Coordinates of C-alpha atoms in Angstrom, one line a residue:
Chain A
M1 CA -11.2 -20.8 -34.0
I2 CA -8.1 -20.3 -35.4
A3 CA -9.1 -21.8 -38.5
Q4 CA -11.9 -19.5 -38.8
T5 CA -10.0 -16.2 -38.3
S6 CA -7.2 -17.2 -41.1
H7 CA -9.5 -17.8 -43.3
I8 CA -11.3 -14.5 -43.3
S9 CA -8.0 -13.0 -43.4
H10 CA -7.3 -14.9 -46.6
T11 CA -10.5 -14.1 -48.3
V12 CA -10.2 -10.5 -47.8
R13 CA -8.7 -8.7 -50.7
P14 CA -6.3 -5.5 -50.5
A15 CA -8.4 -3.2 -52.6
R16 CA -11.4 -3.6 -50.5
P17 CA -12.5 -0.8 -47.7
A18 CA -11.9 -1.5 -44.4
P19 CA -14.4 -3.8 -42.5
E20 CA -17.6 -2.5 -40.8
R21 CA -17.1 -5.5 -38.0
D22 CA -14.7 -5.8 -36.0
P23 CA -12.5 -8.3 -37.7
A24 CA -11.5 -10.5 -34.4
W25 CA -15.1 -10.6 -33.4
I26 CA -15.0 -13.8 -32.2
G27 CA -11.6 -14.3 -30.3
R28 CA -12.9 -11.4 -28.5
L29 CA -16.3 -13.1 -27.5
F30 CA -14.7 -16.3 -27.1
W31 CA -12.1 -14.6 -24.0
L32 CA -14.5 -12.8 -22.9
T33 CA -16.6 -16.0 -22.2
A34 CA -13.7 -17.7 -20.8
A35 CA -13.3 -14.8 -18.4
M36 CA -17.1 -15.2 -17.1
V37 CA -16.2 -18.7 -16.8
I38 CA -13.2 -17.7 -14.5
M39 CA -15.3 -15.3 -12.3
W40 CA -17.7 -17.0 -11.5
P41 CA -15.9 -19.1 -8.3
L42 CA -14.8 -15.4 -7.4
L43 CA -18.1 -14.4 -7.3
V44 CA -19.2 -16.7 -5.2
A45 CA -16.1 -17.1 -3.3
T46 CA -16.7 -13.5 -2.8
E47 CA -20.6 -13.6 -1.7
F48 CA -20.5 -10.9 -4.3
K49 CA -24.4 -9.9 -4.3
P50 CA -24.4 -6.2 -5.6
W51 CA -28.1 -6.4 -5.2
I52 CA -28.2 -6.5 -1.2
L53 CA -27.0 -2.7 -1.7
F54 CA -29.9 -2.4 -2.9
D55 CA -32.2 -4.0 -0.9
A56 CA -34.6 -1.9 0.7
Q57 CA -33.3 -2.4 4.7
S58 CA -29.6 -1.9 3.8
R59 CA -30.9 1.5 1.2
K60 CA -32.3 3.1 4.7
S61 CA -29.8 2.4 6.6
T62 CA -27.4 3.4 4.7
L63 CA -29.2 6.6 3.0
R64 CA -30.2 7.3 7.3
F65 CA -26.2 7.8 7.7
L66 CA -25.2 9.5 4.4
G67 CA -27.8 11.9 5.3
D68 CA -26.3 12.3 8.9
F69 CA -23.0 13.4 7.3
F70 CA -24.6 16.5 6.3
P71 CA -23.9 18.7 8.0
P72 CA -20.5 17.9 9.5
V73 CA -20.3 18.3 13.2
V74 CA -17.6 21.5 13.5
N75 CA -18.6 22.6 16.9
L76 CA -15.7 23.6 19.2
E77 CA -15.6 21.0 21.8
F78 CA -15.9 18.4 18.5
M79 CA -12.8 20.3 16.5
T80 CA -10.2 20.3 19.6
M81 CA -10.9 16.7 20.2
V82 CA -10.0 15.8 16.2
A83 CA -7.5 18.1 16.4
K84 CA -5.2 16.2 19.2
E85 CA -5.8 13.0 17.5
T86 CA -4.6 14.1 14.0
W87 CA -1.8 15.2 16.3
R88 CA -1.8 12.3 17.8
T89 CA -2.1 9.8 14.4
V90 CA 1.1 12.4 13.5
A91 CA 3.2 11.9 16.3
V92 CA 2.1 7.5 16.2
A93 CA 3.8 7.5 12.9
T94 CA 6.9 9.8 13.8
A95 CA 7.9 7.8 16.6
G96 CA 7.3 4.4 15.4
M97 CA 9.6 5.8 12.3
A98 CA 12.4 6.9 14.7
L99 CA 12.0 3.3 16.6
A100 CA 12.3 1.8 12.9
L101 CA 14.9 4.1 11.8
V102 CA 17.5 2.2 15.1
L103 CA 15.9 -1.0 14.3
A104 CA 16.5 -0.6 10.9
I105 CA 20.1 1.0 10.2
P106 CA 21.9 -1.7 12.4
L107 CA 19.9 -4.3 10.6
T108 CA 21.0 -3.2 7.0
L109 CA 25.0 -2.6 8.1
L110 CA 24.6 -6.2 9.2
S111 CA 23.1 -7.5 6.2
T112 CA 24.2 -5.4 3.3
R113 CA 26.4 -7.3 0.9
A114 CA 28.2 -4.1 0.2
L115 CA 29.9 -4.2 3.5
S116 CA 31.7 -7.8 3.5
V117 CA 35.4 -7.5 3.4
S118 CA 35.2 -11.1 2.4
A119 CA 33.6 -10.8 -0.9
L120 CA 36.6 -8.2 -1.8
T121 CA 38.5 -11.4 -2.8
G122 CA 35.9 -13.1 -4.9
R123 CA 33.0 -15.0 -2.7
M124 CA 31.8 -13.5 0.5
A125 CA 33.0 -16.5 2.8
T126 CA 30.5 -18.9 4.5
M127 CA 29.8 -17.7 8.2
P128 CA 29.8 -14.3 7.6
F129 CA 27.1 -15.0 4.0
V130 CA 25.0 -17.5 6.7
F131 CA 24.8 -14.8 9.0
R132 CA 23.9 -12.1 6.7
Q133 CA 20.9 -14.4 5.1
A134 CA 20.2 -15.0 8.9
I135 CA 19.6 -11.0 9.5
R136 CA 17.8 -11.1 6.4
F137 CA 15.1 -13.5 7.1
L138 CA 14.8 -11.8 10.5
L139 CA 13.6 -8.6 8.2
I140 CA 11.6 -10.6 6.1
M141 CA 9.9 -12.0 9.1
L142 CA 9.6 -8.6 10.5
R143 CA 8.1 -7.2 7.3
S144 CA 5.7 -10.4 6.6
V145 CA 3.1 -9.8 9.7
P146 CA 0.9 -6.6 8.6
E147 CA 1.3 -3.7 11.2
L148 CA -2.1 -4.3 12.3
V149 CA -1.7 -7.8 13.4
W150 CA 1.0 -6.3 15.3
A151 CA -0.8 -4.2 17.2
L152 CA -3.6 -7.1 17.9
I153 CA -1.4 -8.9 19.6
F154 CA 0.6 -5.7 21.1
V155 CA -2.8 -4.4 22.4
R156 CA -3.2 -7.1 24.4
V157 CA 0.1 -7.0 25.7
V158 CA 0.5 -3.3 26.5
G159 CA -2.9 -2.6 26.8
L160 CA -5.2 0.4 24.9
G161 CA -3.2 3.7 23.6
P162 CA -0.6 4.8 21.8
T163 CA 2.4 2.6 22.6
A164 CA 0.9 -0.5 21.0
G165 CA 0.5 1.5 17.5
V166 CA 4.4 3.2 17.8
L167 CA 5.8 -0.5 18.4
A168 CA 3.2 -2.0 15.6
I169 CA 4.9 0.6 12.8
A170 CA 8.8 0.5 14.4
L171 CA 8.5 -3.2 13.8
T172 CA 6.7 -3.4 10.3
Y173 CA 8.6 -0.7 9.0
G174 CA 11.9 -1.8 10.8
G175 CA 11.7 -4.5 8.3
M176 CA 10.6 -2.8 4.9
L177 CA 13.3 0.3 5.6
G178 CA 16.0 -2.3 6.2
K179 CA 15.8 -4.2 3.2
V180 CA 15.2 -1.7 0.9
Y181 CA 18.4 0.4 2.3
G182 CA 19.8 -3.3 2.1
E183 CA 18.7 -3.5 -1.6
I184 CA 20.0 0.5 -2.2
L185 CA 23.5 -0.3 -0.9
E186 CA 24.2 -3.3 -2.6
S187 CA 22.4 -1.4 -6.2
G188 CA 24.9 1.5 -6.4
D189 CA 28.3 1.8 -7.8
A190 CA 30.2 -0.4 -5.1
H191 CA 33.8 1.1 -6.5
A192 CA 34.4 4.1 -3.6
S193 CA 33.4 1.5 -0.8
T194 CA 35.4 -1.4 -2.1
T195 CA 38.6 1.1 -2.8
L196 CA 38.2 2.4 1.0
M197 CA 37.8 -1.2 2.3
R198 CA 40.9 -2.6 0.1
S199 CA 42.9 0.2 1.1
G200 CA 42.7 -0.8 4.7
A201 CA 39.3 1.7 6.0
S202 CA 37.2 0.0 8.6
R203 CA 34.1 -0.9 7.6
M204 CA 32.5 1.9 9.5
Q205 CA 34.9 4.3 7.2
A206 CA 33.9 2.9 4.4
F207 CA 30.2 3.5 4.8
F208 CA 30.0 6.6 6.2
Y209 CA 32.8 8.0 3.5
G210 CA 32.0 5.5 0.5
L211 CA 28.3 4.4 0.6
L212 CA 26.5 6.9 2.9
P213 CA 27.6 9.6 0.3
Q214 CA 26.6 8.3 -2.8
N215 CA 23.3 6.6 -1.5
A216 CA 22.1 9.6 0.4
A217 CA 19.7 10.9 -1.3
E218 CA 17.8 8.0 -2.6
I219 CA 17.7 6.1 1.6
T220 CA 16.1 9.6 2.8
S221 CA 13.3 10.4 -0.6
Y222 CA 12.8 6.8 0.5
T223 CA 12.4 7.2 4.1
V224 CA 10.5 10.5 3.7
Y225 CA 8.0 7.9 1.8
R226 CA 7.4 5.7 4.3
W227 CA 6.9 8.3 6.3
E228 CA 4.1 9.5 4.5
C229 CA 2.9 5.3 4.2
A230 CA 3.2 5.3 8.1
I231 CA 0.7 8.4 8.8
R232 CA -2.2 6.3 6.8
S233 CA -1.5 3.1 8.4
S234 CA -1.5 4.8 11.8
V235 CA -4.7 5.7 11.2
V236 CA -6.1 2.5 10.3
L237 CA -4.4 1.1 13.5
G238 CA -6.5 3.0 15.3
F239 CA -9.3 0.9 14.3
V240 CA -7.5 -1.7 16.9
G241 CA -7.5 0.6 19.9
A242 CA -4.5 2.5 19.1
G243 CA -5.1 5.9 19.6
G244 CA -5.5 8.5 17.0
L245 CA -8.6 9.5 14.3
G246 CA -9.0 6.3 13.6
Q247 CA -10.6 5.2 17.0
Q248 CA -12.1 8.5 16.7
L249 CA -13.5 7.1 13.8
D250 CA -14.4 3.6 14.6
N251 CA -16.2 5.3 18.0
S252 CA -18.2 7.6 16.1
M253 CA -19.4 5.0 13.2
K254 CA -20.2 2.8 16.0
M255 CA -22.6 5.1 17.4
F256 CA -24.1 5.8 13.8
N257 CA -22.9 9.5 14.0
G258 CA -22.7 10.4 10.1
G259 CA -21.9 14.4 11.1
E260 CA -18.4 13.1 13.2
V261 CA -17.6 10.8 10.6
A262 CA -18.1 13.2 8.1
T263 CA -15.8 15.6 9.8
I264 CA -13.1 13.3 10.8
L265 CA -12.8 11.5 6.9
I266 CA -12.7 15.6 6.0
V267 CA -9.9 15.6 8.5
F268 CA -8.2 12.7 7.5
I269 CA -8.0 13.2 3.5
L270 CA -6.5 16.5 4.2
L271 CA -3.9 15.3 6.3
V272 CA -3.3 12.7 3.9
A273 CA -3.2 15.2 1.3
L274 CA -0.5 17.3 3.3
A275 CA 1.4 14.7 3.8
D276 CA 1.5 13.4 0.4
R277 CA 2.5 17.3 -0.2
V278 CA 5.0 18.0 2.4
S279 CA 6.6 14.6 1.2
Y280 CA 6.4 15.7 -2.7
V281 CA 8.1 18.7 -1.7
L282 CA 10.6 17.3 0.0
R283 CA 11.1 14.6 -2.3
R284 CA 11.9 16.9 -5.1
E285 CA 14.6 19.1 -2.8
I286 CA 16.5 15.8 -1.9
G287 CA 16.4 14.9 -5.3
Chain B
M1 CA 43.3 20.2 18.0
N2 CA 42.7 21.3 14.8
T3 CA 41.6 24.8 13.7
P4 CA 37.9 24.0 12.6
P5 CA 37.7 24.8 8.4
S6 CA 36.4 27.7 7.4
I7 CA 33.0 28.3 6.1
P8 CA 32.7 28.6 2.6
S9 CA 31.9 31.8 1.2
S10 CA 30.0 30.8 -2.2
Q11 CA 26.3 31.9 -1.8
P12 CA 25.0 28.7 -3.3
F13 CA 26.8 25.6 -0.9
F14 CA 26.4 27.8 1.8
S15 CA 22.1 27.9 1.2
A16 CA 21.7 24.8 1.0
R17 CA 23.3 23.3 3.3
C18 CA 21.3 25.5 5.7
R19 CA 18.2 23.9 4.3
A20 CA 19.6 20.7 5.3
C21 CA 20.4 22.1 8.8
W22 CA 16.9 23.5 9.0
F23 CA 15.4 20.2 7.6
V24 CA 17.2 18.3 10.1
A25 CA 16.3 20.4 13.4
G26 CA 12.9 20.6 12.3
L27 CA 13.1 16.8 12.1
V28 CA 14.5 16.4 15.0
A29 CA 11.9 18.5 17.2
L30 CA 9.4 16.5 15.1
I31 CA 10.7 13.3 17.2
A32 CA 11.3 15.0 20.6
L33 CA 7.6 16.3 20.8
S34 CA 5.8 13.5 18.9
F35 CA 7.6 11.3 22.0
W36 CA 6.9 14.2 24.7
S37 CA 3.0 14.2 23.8
L38 CA 2.8 10.4 23.3
D39 CA 1.5 8.8 26.8
L40 CA 4.0 6.0 26.2
A41 CA 4.0 3.4 28.4
W42 CA 7.5 2.1 28.2
S43 CA 7.2 1.4 32.0
S44 CA 4.7 -1.8 31.1
F45 CA 6.5 -2.8 28.5
F46 CA 9.8 -3.1 29.9
S47 CA 8.7 -3.9 33.1
M48 CA 9.0 -7.9 34.3
D49 CA 5.5 -8.2 34.4
A50 CA 5.2 -7.9 30.5
V51 CA 8.1 -9.7 30.0
A52 CA 6.2 -12.1 31.9
S53 CA 2.5 -11.7 30.0
M54 CA 4.5 -11.3 26.8
G55 CA 5.8 -14.7 27.1
R56 CA 2.5 -15.8 28.5
F57 CA 1.1 -15.0 25.2
V58 CA 3.7 -16.4 23.2
G59 CA 3.3 -19.2 24.8
E60 CA -0.3 -20.0 24.6
F61 CA 0.2 -20.0 20.9
F62 CA 2.2 -23.3 21.3
P63 CA 1.0 -26.0 20.1
P64 CA -1.1 -24.6 16.9
D65 CA -4.5 -26.2 16.6
L66 CA -3.6 -28.3 13.5
S67 CA -6.9 -30.6 13.5
S68 CA -8.2 -31.3 10.1
A69 CA -11.3 -29.3 10.6
F70 CA -9.7 -26.5 11.7
L71 CA -7.4 -26.2 9.0
L72 CA -9.9 -26.5 6.4
K73 CA -11.7 -23.6 7.7
V74 CA -8.3 -21.9 7.7
W75 CA -7.7 -23.0 3.8
K76 CA -11.2 -21.5 3.5
G77 CA -10.2 -18.0 4.7
T78 CA -7.1 -18.4 2.4
V79 CA -9.4 -18.9 -0.9
E80 CA -11.8 -16.1 0.5
T81 CA -8.9 -13.8 0.8
L82 CA -7.5 -14.5 -2.4
A83 CA -10.5 -14.3 -4.1
M84 CA -11.4 -10.8 -2.3
S85 CA -8.2 -9.5 -3.6
L86 CA -8.6 -10.8 -7.2
L87 CA -12.0 -9.8 -8.0
G88 CA -11.2 -6.6 -5.8
T89 CA -8.6 -6.1 -8.4
I90 CA -10.4 -6.7 -11.6
I91 CA -13.3 -4.6 -10.6
A92 CA -10.7 -1.5 -9.7
A93 CA -8.8 -1.8 -13.2
F94 CA -12.1 -1.5 -14.9
I95 CA -13.7 1.6 -12.8
G96 CA -9.7 3.2 -13.1
I97 CA -9.8 2.4 -16.6
L98 CA -13.3 4.2 -16.6
L99 CA -11.6 7.3 -14.6
A100 CA -8.4 7.7 -16.4
L101 CA -10.0 8.7 -19.1
P102 CA -11.5 11.5 -18.1
A103 CA -8.4 12.3 -16.0
S104 CA -5.9 12.1 -18.4
S105 CA -6.0 15.9 -20.4
I106 CA -5.8 14.5 -23.9
R107 CA -6.9 17.7 -25.1
Q108 CA -6.7 17.6 -28.9
A109 CA -8.8 14.8 -29.2
G110 CA -11.6 17.2 -31.5
Q111 CA -15.4 18.6 -29.6
A112 CA -15.9 16.1 -27.1
S113 CA -13.1 16.5 -25.5
S114 CA -13.8 20.4 -24.4
F115 CA -16.6 18.8 -22.0
V116 CA -14.2 16.2 -20.8
Y117 CA -11.5 18.7 -20.4
V118 CA -13.5 20.2 -18.2
M119 CA -14.1 17.0 -16.4
R120 CA -10.7 16.5 -15.9
L121 CA -9.8 18.6 -12.2
P122 CA -13.5 16.9 -10.5
T123 CA -12.3 13.4 -11.2
R124 CA -8.6 14.0 -10.6
A125 CA -10.3 15.4 -6.8
F126 CA -12.3 12.4 -6.7
L127 CA -9.8 9.5 -7.7
N128 CA -7.7 11.6 -4.6
V129 CA -10.6 10.9 -2.6
L130 CA -11.1 7.0 -3.2
R131 CA -7.0 6.9 -2.6
A132 CA -7.1 9.0 0.2
I133 CA -8.9 6.3 2.1
P134 CA -7.4 3.1 3.5
E135 CA -9.0 0.0 2.4
L136 CA -10.0 -0.6 6.1
V137 CA -11.5 2.3 6.2
W138 CA -14.0 2.2 3.2
A139 CA -14.5 -1.6 4.7
A140 CA -15.6 -0.5 8.3
L141 CA -17.8 2.1 6.2
L142 CA -18.9 0.2 3.5
L143 CA -20.2 -2.4 6.6
I144 CA -23.1 -0.8 6.8
S145 CA -24.6 -1.2 3.4
A146 CA -22.8 -4.7 2.9
G147 CA -23.2 -6.2 5.6
L148 CA -20.5 -8.5 7.4
G149 CA -18.7 -10.7 5.3
P150 CA -16.2 -10.7 2.3
F151 CA -18.2 -8.8 -0.2
A152 CA -17.9 -5.9 1.9
G153 CA -14.1 -6.4 2.2
T154 CA -14.4 -6.8 -2.0
L155 CA -16.0 -3.6 -2.8
A156 CA -13.9 -1.6 -0.3
L157 CA -10.3 -2.8 -2.0
A158 CA -12.0 -2.2 -5.2
L159 CA -13.0 1.5 -3.9
H160 CA -9.4 2.1 -3.0
T161 CA -7.5 0.6 -5.4
S162 CA -9.7 2.3 -8.2
G163 CA -8.5 5.6 -6.8
V164 CA -5.1 4.2 -6.9
L165 CA -5.2 2.6 -10.7
G166 CA -7.0 5.6 -11.9
R167 CA -4.3 7.8 -11.1
L168 CA -1.2 5.6 -13.0
F169 CA -3.4 4.8 -15.6
A170 CA -4.1 8.6 -16.0
E171 CA -0.3 9.0 -16.3
A172 CA 0.1 6.3 -18.4
I173 CA -2.5 7.7 -21.3
E174 CA -1.2 10.7 -20.7
N175 CA 2.4 9.8 -21.4
A176 CA 1.3 7.5 -24.6
P177 CA 3.5 8.3 -27.8
P178 CA 0.2 10.5 -30.1
G179 CA 1.6 9.4 -33.1
P180 CA -0.9 6.5 -34.1
A181 CA -4.0 8.4 -32.4
A182 CA -3.6 11.5 -34.4
A183 CA -2.9 9.0 -37.5
L184 CA -6.1 7.9 -36.7
Q185 CA -8.3 11.2 -36.3
A186 CA -6.6 12.7 -39.1
Q187 CA -8.8 9.7 -41.2
G188 CA -12.2 10.5 -38.8
V189 CA -11.9 7.8 -36.7
S190 CA -14.4 8.7 -33.8
N191 CA -12.9 9.4 -30.5
T192 CA -13.8 5.5 -29.1
R193 CA -12.2 3.9 -31.5
I194 CA -8.9 5.8 -31.4
F195 CA -9.3 4.9 -28.0
F196 CA -9.9 1.4 -28.6
Y197 CA -7.6 0.5 -31.8
A198 CA -4.2 3.5 -30.7
T199 CA -3.8 4.3 -27.4
L200 CA -5.1 1.2 -25.3
P201 CA -2.9 -1.4 -27.0
Q202 CA -0.2 1.3 -26.6
V203 CA -0.6 1.2 -23.0
L204 CA -2.3 -2.0 -22.1
P205 CA 1.1 -3.7 -21.1
Q206 CA 2.0 -0.8 -18.5
L207 CA -2.0 -0.8 -17.6
M208 CA -1.6 -5.0 -16.7
S209 CA 1.7 -4.2 -14.7
Y210 CA 0.2 -1.6 -12.6
T211 CA -2.2 -3.5 -12.0
L212 CA -0.4 -7.0 -11.4
Y213 CA 1.5 -4.7 -8.5
R214 CA -1.9 -3.4 -7.0
W215 CA -3.0 -6.9 -6.7
E216 CA 0.4 -8.4 -4.6
N217 CA -0.1 -5.3 -2.3
N218 CA -4.6 -6.2 -1.9
I219 CA -3.5 -9.5 -1.4
R220 CA -1.6 -8.2 1.9
A221 CA -4.7 -5.8 2.5
A222 CA -7.2 -8.8 2.0
A223 CA -5.7 -10.7 4.9
V224 CA -5.8 -7.6 7.6
L225 CA -9.5 -6.5 6.2
G226 CA -11.3 -8.9 8.2
V227 CA -10.3 -7.4 11.4
V228 CA -13.2 -5.0 10.9
G229 CA -15.3 -8.1 10.4
A230 CA -15.3 -8.1 6.1
G231 CA -14.2 -11.7 5.5
G232 CA -10.7 -13.6 4.8
L233 CA -8.5 -14.4 7.3
G234 CA -8.5 -11.4 9.3
Q235 CA -12.2 -12.2 10.2
L236 CA -11.1 -15.9 11.6
L237 CA -7.8 -13.9 12.9
S238 CA -9.8 -11.2 15.1
F239 CA -12.6 -13.8 15.4
H240 CA -10.6 -16.3 17.8
M241 CA -7.7 -13.5 19.1
G242 CA -11.3 -12.2 20.8
L243 CA -12.5 -15.6 22.1
F244 CA -8.8 -16.0 23.0
Q245 CA -8.5 -19.4 21.2
M246 CA -4.5 -19.1 21.0
S247 CA -3.9 -22.0 19.5
K248 CA -6.6 -21.3 16.8
T249 CA -4.9 -17.8 16.5
A250 CA -1.2 -19.3 16.2
T251 CA -2.7 -21.5 13.3
V252 CA -4.4 -18.4 11.3
L253 CA -1.5 -16.1 11.9
T254 CA 0.7 -18.4 10.4
A255 CA -1.2 -19.0 7.4
M256 CA -1.3 -15.0 6.7
I257 CA 2.5 -15.1 7.2
L258 CA 2.9 -17.7 4.7
L259 CA 0.6 -16.3 2.5
V260 CA 2.1 -13.1 2.7
A261 CA 5.6 -14.6 2.0
L262 CA 4.5 -16.8 -0.6
V263 CA 2.8 -13.4 -2.7
D264 CA 6.2 -11.6 -1.8
L265 CA 8.6 -14.7 -2.8
T266 CA 6.1 -15.0 -6.3
S267 CA 6.7 -11.6 -7.1
Y268 CA 10.1 -11.0 -6.4
A269 CA 11.0 -14.9 -8.7
T270 CA 9.1 -13.5 -11.6
R271 CA 10.5 -9.8 -11.4
R272 CA 14.1 -11.9 -11.4
I273 CA 12.8 -13.8 -14.7
L274 CA 11.1 -10.9 -16.3
S275 CA 14.4 -8.5 -15.7
R276 CA 17.1 -11.2 -16.7

């Protein structure tokens, strides 16, 4: 392939007009074939059979389900229920975020290198280093378990309902916030806080007067962004029985009630758009 | 007691401070209302009974099922999860770029673009809808037409991700330097060729990095998609948890956490190497 390409480029004279055909077509053909060869096992592993979307049985049930979408159910009783569940979704996300903060803030303070006294003079001492790494590992563990899995576990322990959702969001988001807060604190200019600590301020004083004012905007803006994400996951958590819009959506879907599914989906899209907007405006204000 | 500091009279500082006050007050109210309106079962969570049942629950995880037959099954689930995420991301990248073209507002590209420009807002709205619905909800919706299994999961990942990527790609295309495209246009080159020979080569590195970033996210998402029956490790998890086979559940959970941690580690290491 390479030999052929160089051969072509060798024979092209500068005065000739631009070639009609793509000069690199052999290379493109090769990569296309290679991609197909790599794709093949993927298609097998994922049982990728697009034609089953169009066989008679599946087409009939899909069309019936989609046909049911119109008109969406908008009677008063259903809409009241949807409004209540929407609030629940927001409340689960907000309560979960509040608990996540309760978890994340102390863990951040314990794990951030920016508040190490021994690191002021050269390397951090061994024990504090091990302790910080241990807290960091805990944060990674909390974050690595997806919130849906936490919810599945808590639904077993505390039963169906919003408690499982709140706890799931609190643990996963606590881990995420803790890790990112730590990174934000360490990435900023450490001059103010280290000077404070060098001249005898306590770690908390160095945090409140040095680190926090410097990084407050970034931390707040990240928290608001995560709250927006929490609303989205709170809907998903409903699918495993944690209440809110997700659970209603799951119920309506299991009963093949297209009209109700359509209404809930529209409300959900509006909710996400609203959260997106609020979060955008707040983050712009915070700057 | 020292006297409280007087309120500064300068107007901008005062108004900014008050907005912050409003923000905090609203936040506190929202949190209080949330806790108050949810019937949270704290008593049952912190009672001795719950602690005991939690202990029993965790105790049942041990020992995890490490028989070779089951490990093989978990391995297959892991491969399926990875394949779902990879294929879903590839499909999404293609749909994303197809939708990003009408969604990006390049107006000066000749006559055909007036139609393209009209299509801009509807395409953006469509992308927003694709993006607003989470993978898991897409999977649950797609089960009706695609049936149980990894195919539904792959499509679900592809749909949500094409919404995300479409928007990011559109922004990348809009922000590309217009010089090369304008030069080709002045030579009378057609729009398709302008895209392939000027715009695409300029934005390709950025598109690749967005796609890789979404792939990382999608591995995490694919791991849990199976909870609604869309294949991968999640399907094994919900299956064995539903049957109360806790030792098998523990193995699947461990595999899931290892997969996510491995992906995190790889991406962290890659970023470290690339930014060095």
